[in-house]
PDB file of C-alpha atoms in Angstrom:
ATOM      1  CA  MET G 116      14.719  62.391 -13.866  1.00 64.00           C
ATOM      2  CA  LYS G 117      15.825  60.739 -10.508  1.00 67.00           C
ATOM      3  CA  ASN G 118      12.319  59.414  -9.930  1.00 66.00           C
ATOM      4  CA  LEU G 119      12.184  57.866 -13.501  1.00 65.00           C
ATOM      5  CA  THR G 120      15.528  56.201 -13.037  1.00 70.00           C
ATOM      6  CA  TYR G 121      14.077  54.657  -9.524  1.00 61.00           C
ATOM      7  CA  LEU G 122      10.929  53.322 -11.971  1.00 59.00           C
ATOM      8  CA  PHE G 123      12.918  52.126 -14.268  1.00 63.00           C
ATOM      9  CA  TYR G 124      14.919  49.902 -11.850  1.00 62.00           C
ATOM     10  CA  LEU G 125      11.434  49.089  -9.825  1.00 62.00           C
ATOM     11  CA  LEU G 126       9.621  47.916 -13.160  1.00 59.00           C
ATOM     12  CA  PRO G 127      11.406  44.472 -13.632  1.00 62.00           C
ATOM     13  CA  ILE G 128      10.442  43.649 -10.095  1.00 61.00           C
ATOM     14  CA  LEU G 129       6.826  44.019 -10.998  1.00 58.00           C
ATOM     15  CA  PHE G 130       6.946  41.485 -13.768  1.00 59.00           C
ATOM     16  CA  TYR G 131       8.835  39.144 -11.640  1.00 53.00           C
ATOM     17  CA  ALA G 132       5.761  39.094  -9.453  1.00 50.00           C
ATOM     18  CA  GLN G 133       3.408  38.430 -12.053  1.00 50.00           C
ATOM     19  CA  ASP G 134       5.335  35.319 -12.993  1.00 52.00           C
ATOM     20  CA  ASP G 135       4.985  34.270  -9.186  1.00 55.00           C
ATOM     21  CA  LEU G 136       1.210  34.620  -9.624  1.00 55.00           C
ATOM     22  CA  LEU G 137       1.162  32.389 -12.505  1.00 56.00           C
ATOM     23  CA  ASP G 138       3.319  29.719 -10.807  1.00 58.00           C
ATOM     24  CA  GLY G 139       0.405  29.483  -8.305  1.00 59.00           C
ATOM     25  CA  LEU G 140      -2.022  28.589 -10.845  1.00 58.00           C
ATOM     26  CA  GLU G 141       0.174  25.360 -11.928  1.00 59.00           C
ATOM     27  CA  PRO G 142      -1.181  22.338 -10.393  1.00 58.00           C
ATOM     28  CA  ASP G 143       0.962  20.692  -7.861  1.00 59.00           C
ATOM     29  CA  GLN G 144       3.165  17.793  -8.826  1.00 69.00           C
ATOM     30  CA  SER G 145       2.297  14.565  -7.255  1.00 67.00           C
ATOM     31  CA  THR G 146       4.973  11.484  -6.893  1.00 85.00           C
ATOM     32  CA  THR G 147       4.466   8.124  -6.172  1.00 79.00           C
ATOM     33  CA  VAL G 148       5.462   6.852  -2.934  1.00 78.00           C
ATOM     34  CA  THR G 149       8.382   4.144  -2.886  1.00 77.00           C
ATOM     35  CA  SER G 150       9.203   1.258  -0.756  1.00 74.00           C
ATOM     36  CA  THR G 151       5.685   0.693   0.641  1.00 78.00           C
ATOM     37  CA  TRP G 152       7.092  -3.156   1.149  1.00 77.00           C
ATOM     38  CA  LYS G 153      10.462  -4.484   0.731  1.00 79.00           C
ATOM     39  CA  SER G 154       9.255  -8.050  -0.219  1.00 82.00           C
ATOM     40  CA  LEU G 155       6.708  -9.814  -2.300  1.00 82.00           C
ATOM     41  CA  LYS G 156       5.193 -11.312   0.726  1.00 82.00           C
ATOM     42  CA  VAL G 157       4.733 -10.752   4.115  1.00 81.00           C
ATOM     43  CA  VAL G 158       4.225 -14.316   6.071  1.00 80.00           C
ATOM     44  CA  ASN G 159       2.318 -15.965   3.741  1.00 78.00           C
ATOM     45  CA  PHE G 160       0.479 -13.308   2.312  1.00 84.00           C
ATOM     46  CA  GLU G 161       0.935 -11.018  -0.925  1.00 88.00           C
ATOM     47  CA  THR G 162       2.062  -7.548  -0.692  1.00 87.00           C
ATOM     48  CA  THR G 163       1.266  -4.570  -3.156  1.00 86.00           C
ATOM     49  CA  LYS G 164       5.060  -4.984  -4.311  1.00 87.00           C
ATOM     50  CA  LEU G 165       5.785  -6.640  -7.875  1.00 90.00           C
ATOM     51  CA  VAL G 166       9.016  -7.580  -9.360  1.00 91.00           C
ATOM     52  CA  ALA G 167      10.248  -5.096 -11.828  1.00 90.00           C
ATOM     53  CA  LYS G 168      10.312  -5.473 -15.619  1.00 93.00           C
ATOM     54  CA  ASN G 169      12.245  -8.143 -17.143  1.00 94.00           C
ATOM     55  CA  GLU G 170      13.653  -8.973 -13.430  1.00 94.00           C
ATOM     56  CA  PHE G 171      13.446 -12.676 -12.558  1.00 95.00           C
ATOM     57  CA  GLN G 172      13.445 -14.243  -8.827  1.00 93.00           C
ATOM     58  CA  LEU G 173      13.534 -17.543  -7.636  1.00 94.00           C
ATOM     59  CA  ILE G 174      12.027 -17.908  -4.386  1.00 91.00           C
ATOM     60  CA  ILE G 175      12.571 -20.952  -1.910  1.00 90.00           C
ATOM     61  CA  SER G 176      10.639 -20.823   0.984  1.00 88.00           C
ATOM     62  CA  HIS G 177       9.735 -23.374   3.789  1.00 84.00           C
ATOM     63  CA  ARG G 178       6.915 -23.887   6.395  1.00 84.00           C
ATOM     64  CA  PHE G 179       8.087 -26.167   9.258  1.00 83.00           C
ATOM     65  CA  GLY G 180       5.925 -28.397  11.307  1.00 79.00           C
ATOM     66  CA  SER G 181       5.037 -28.362  15.008  1.00 79.00           C
ATOM     67  CA  VAL G 182       7.882 -28.435  17.585  1.00 78.00           C
ATOM     68  CA  GLU G 183       5.749 -30.457  20.164  1.00 81.00           C
ATOM     69  CA  ASN G 184       7.431 -33.854  19.236  1.00 79.00           C
ATOM     70  CA  GLY G 185      10.784 -32.509  19.918  1.00 82.00           C
ATOM     71  CA  PHE G 186      13.620 -34.775  18.537  1.00 82.00           C
ATOM     72  CA  ASP G 187      11.585 -37.322  16.854  1.00 80.00           C
ATOM     73  CA  ASP G 188      10.588 -34.876  14.278  1.00 78.00           C
ATOM     74  CA  LEU G 189      13.775 -32.677  14.853  1.00 82.00           C
ATOM     75  CA  PHE G 190      11.474 -29.737  16.199  1.00 80.00           C
ATOM     76  CA  GLY G 191       9.269 -29.521  13.225  1.00 77.00           C
ATOM     77  CA  LEU G 192      12.074 -29.774  10.362  1.00 81.00           C
ATOM     78  CA  ASP G 193      11.008 -33.478   9.364  1.00 78.00           C
ATOM     79  CA  GLN G 194       7.344 -31.703   8.572  1.00 81.00           C
ATOM     80  CA  ALA G 195       8.681 -29.157   6.731  1.00 84.00           C
ATOM     81  CA  VAL G 196       6.701 -27.912   3.231  1.00 87.00           C
ATOM     82  CA  THR G 197       9.337 -26.546   0.751  1.00 89.00           C
ATOM     83  CA  ARG G 198       7.953 -24.243  -2.014  1.00 92.00           C
ATOM     84  CA  PHE G 199      10.062 -23.238  -5.241  1.00 94.00           C
ATOM     85  CA  GLN G 200       8.832 -20.055  -6.683  1.00 94.00           C
ATOM     86  CA  PHE G 201       9.732 -18.404  -9.879  1.00 96.00           C
ATOM     87  CA  VAL G 202       8.635 -15.077 -10.583  1.00 96.00           C
ATOM     88  CA  TYR G 203       9.193 -12.816 -14.083  1.00 96.00           C
ATOM     89  CA  GLY G 204       8.252  -8.961 -14.264  1.00 95.00           C
ATOM     90  CA  ILE G 205       6.352  -8.771 -17.648  1.00 95.00           C
ATOM     91  CA  THR G 206       6.075  -5.189 -17.179  1.00 94.00           C
ATOM     92  CA  ASP G 207       6.417  -2.422 -14.408  1.00 91.00           C
ATOM     93  CA  TRP G 208       2.561  -3.224 -13.597  1.00 93.00           C
ATOM     94  CA  MET G 209       2.482  -7.069 -13.706  1.00 94.00           C
ATOM     95  CA  HIS G 210       4.550 -10.191 -13.203  1.00 95.00           C
ATOM     96  CA  MET G 211       3.831 -13.691 -13.364  1.00 96.00           C
ATOM     97  CA  GLU G 212       4.792 -16.396 -11.293  1.00 96.00           C
ATOM     98  CA  ALA G 213       4.967 -20.519 -11.478  1.00 97.00           C
ATOM     99  CA  SER G 214       5.581 -22.667  -8.321  1.00 95.00           C
ATOM    100  CA  ARG G 215       5.776 -26.151  -6.955  1.00 95.00           C
ATOM    101  CA  SER G 216       5.071 -27.081  -3.194  1.00 93.00           C
ATOM    102  CA  SER G 217       5.706 -30.128  -1.494  1.00 89.00           C
ATOM    103  CA  PHE G 218       2.280 -29.797  -0.011  1.00 86.00           C
ATOM    104  CA  ASN G 219       0.324 -32.119  -1.656  1.00 87.00           C
ATOM    105  CA  LYS G 220       2.531 -31.770  -4.763  1.00 89.00           C
ATOM    106  CA  THR G 221       0.711 -28.747  -5.727  1.00 93.00           C
ATOM    107  CA  TYR G 222       1.810 -26.486  -8.738  1.00 95.00           C
ATOM    108  CA  GLN G 223       0.595 -22.920  -8.944  1.00 96.00           C
ATOM    109  CA  LEU G 224       0.307 -20.732 -11.942  1.00 97.00           C
ATOM    110  CA  ALA G 225      -0.155 -16.742 -10.757  1.00 96.00           C
ATOM    111  CA  SER G 226       0.027 -13.281 -11.571  1.00 96.00           C
ATOM    112  CA  LYS G 227      -0.086  -9.837  -9.936  1.00 95.00           C
ATOM    113  CA  PHE G 228      -1.279  -6.624 -11.277  1.00 94.00           C
ATOM    114  CA  LYS G 229      -0.719  -2.949 -10.205  1.00 93.00           C
ATOM    115  CA  LEU G 230      -3.783  -1.191 -10.542  1.00 92.00           C
ATOM    116  CA  LYS G 231      -2.884   2.147  -8.662  1.00 89.00           C
ATOM    117  CA  GLU G 232      -0.005   3.431  -6.670  1.00 89.00           C
ATOM    118  CA  GLN G 233       0.090   5.746  -3.603  1.00 87.00           C
ATOM    119  CA  GLU G 234       0.736   9.235  -4.413  1.00 87.00           C
ATOM    120  CA  THR G 235       2.561  11.801  -2.035  1.00 84.00           C
ATOM    121  CA  THR G 236      -0.203  14.450  -2.332  1.00 85.00           C
ATOM    122  CA  GLY G 237      -2.963  12.484  -4.949  1.00 83.00           C
ATOM    123  CA  PHE G 238      -4.116   9.102  -4.572  1.00 84.00           C
ATOM    124  CA  PRO G 239      -3.940   7.709  -0.898  1.00 89.00           C
ATOM    125  CA  PHE G 240      -3.451   3.881  -1.208  1.00 89.00           C
ATOM    126  CA  SER G 241      -1.521   1.682  -3.440  1.00 91.00           C
ATOM    127  CA  ILE G 242      -3.994  -1.338  -5.067  1.00 92.00           C
ATOM    128  CA  SER G 243      -2.927  -4.780  -6.421  1.00 93.00           C
ATOM    129  CA  ALA G 244      -4.644  -7.570  -7.693  1.00 95.00           C
ATOM    130  CA  PHE G 245      -3.295 -11.051  -7.073  1.00 95.00           C
ATOM    131  CA  THR G 246      -4.798 -14.471  -9.171  1.00 96.00           C
ATOM    132  CA  ALA G 247      -3.750 -17.918  -8.984  1.00 96.00           C
ATOM    133  CA  VAL G 248      -4.871 -21.447 -10.192  1.00 96.00           C
ATOM    134  CA  ASP G 249      -3.522 -24.355  -8.058  1.00 94.00           C
ATOM    135  CA  ILE G 250      -2.972 -28.054  -9.462  1.00 92.00           C
ATOM    136  CA  ASN G 251      -3.101 -30.527  -6.466  1.00 91.00           C
ATOM    137  CA  THR G 252      -1.225 -33.660  -8.059  1.00 88.00           C
ATOM    138  CA  GLY G 253      -0.972 -35.193  -4.767  1.00 84.00           C
ATOM    139  CA  LEU G 254      -4.557 -36.714  -4.540  1.00 82.00           C
ATOM    140  CA  ASP G 255      -4.201 -40.683  -5.252  1.00 79.00           C
ATOM    141  CA  LYS G 256      -6.647 -41.713  -8.033  1.00 76.00           C
ATOM    142  CA  GLU G 257      -6.604 -45.346  -6.001  1.00 76.00           C
ATOM    143  CA  VAL G 258      -7.878 -43.613  -2.812  1.00 76.00           C
ATOM    144  CA  LEU G 259     -10.180 -41.326  -5.020  1.00 81.00           C
ATOM    145  CA  PRO G 260     -11.240 -43.285  -8.060  1.00 81.00           C
ATOM    146  CA  LYS G 261     -13.569 -40.789  -9.457  1.00 82.00           C
ATOM    147  CA  ILE G 262     -11.622 -37.920  -9.258  1.00 83.00           C
ATOM    148  CA  GLU G 263     -11.254 -35.754 -12.357  1.00 85.00           C
ATOM    149  CA  PHE G 264      -8.844 -33.215 -13.528  1.00 86.00           C
ATOM    150  CA  GLU G 265     -11.361 -30.267 -12.426  1.00 85.00           C
ATOM    151  CA  ASN G 266     -11.415 -31.767  -9.152  1.00 85.00           C
ATOM    152  CA  ARG G 267      -7.617 -31.105  -8.522  1.00 87.00           C
ATOM    153  CA  LEU G 268      -8.233 -27.385  -9.409  1.00 92.00           C
ATOM    154  CA  GLY G 269      -7.923 -24.477  -6.950  1.00 93.00           C
ATOM    155  CA  TYR G 270      -8.433 -20.868  -7.480  1.00 95.00           C
ATOM    156  CA  THR G 271      -7.406 -17.699  -5.455  1.00 94.00           C
ATOM    157  CA  ALA G 272      -8.286 -13.991  -6.202  1.00 95.00           C
ATOM    158  CA  GLN G 273      -7.047 -11.296  -4.029  1.00 94.00           C
ATOM    159  CA  VAL G 274      -7.377  -7.575  -3.886  1.00 95.00           C
ATOM    160  CA  ILE G 275      -4.653  -5.833  -1.689  1.00 93.00           C
ATOM    161  CA  ILE G 276      -4.955  -2.070  -0.458  1.00 93.00           C
ATOM    162  CA  ALA G 277      -2.010  -0.874   1.278  1.00 91.00           C
ATOM    163  CA  ARG G 278      -0.940   2.618   2.469  1.00 90.00           C
ATOM    164  CA  LYS G 279       2.099   3.933   3.635  1.00 88.00           C
ATOM    165  CA  ILE G 280       1.576   6.056   6.584  1.00 88.00           C
ATOM    166  CA  SER G 281       5.216   6.940   7.676  1.00 85.00           C
ATOM    167  CA  LYS G 282       8.601   5.614   7.409  1.00 83.00           C
ATOM    168  CA  ASN G 283       7.734   2.687   9.791  1.00 85.00           C
ATOM    169  CA  TYR G 284       4.382   2.241   9.794  1.00 88.00           C
ATOM    170  CA  LEU G 285       2.495   0.697   7.068  1.00 89.00           C
ATOM    171  CA  LEU G 286      -1.409  -0.200   6.544  1.00 89.00           C
ATOM    172  CA  LYS G 287      -2.482  -3.453   4.666  1.00 89.00           C
ATOM    173  CA  LEU G 288      -6.096  -4.542   3.764  1.00 90.00           C
ATOM    174  CA  ALA G 289      -6.712  -7.756   1.492  1.00 90.00           C
ATOM    175  CA  GLN G 290      -9.906  -9.310   0.512  1.00 90.00           C
ATOM    176  CA  HIS G 291      -9.068 -13.096  -0.177  1.00 89.00           C
ATOM    177  CA  PHE G 292     -11.705 -15.308  -2.266  1.00 92.00           C
ATOM    178  CA  PHE G 293     -10.617 -19.063  -2.467  1.00 89.00           C
ATOM    179  CA  MET G 294     -12.456 -21.707  -4.394  1.00 89.00           C
ATOM    180  CA  LYS G 295     -11.425 -25.272  -4.177  1.00 84.00           C
ATOM    181  CA  THR G 296     -13.217 -27.666  -6.581  1.00 80.00           C
ATOM    182  CA  LEU G 297     -12.550 -31.101  -4.488  1.00 67.00           C
TER     183      LEU G 297
END
């Protein structure tokens, strides 16, 4: 009778062990890697980061001229190029941009798409695509009398591949395609 009592107490432990074996058959849950990039651009290059859905950002950027002329150009400040950029997140995987640059009075319409995100135990990279159309309105019709609208256009396509290696290290590869029709 004493042996039956021990068996009665040990029997639930065996059932619990079977549940552990079944848990091993379930696939590992993979989560996406976050905060690969903190901004939309690094210097003048796009990153894999997108603006969140229904979020709007206004970005004002400056590119300064050469400091060689010293105080004559206020160390490049007089030659600065300013760009106003409006970015809106259509979805969590796509945003649209409209911008205007003082360089050649250029307007740009662009979009960025998130194609694949890096996962902790799955896909090893984040992949995004960027496309843009530029309109150069600074070309003078008097200097270039035969210029047509299509000659003012420029196109950009970019594939961005990034990997967050650790908290402090990132790797980015970007393939750029540019076409100017002038």
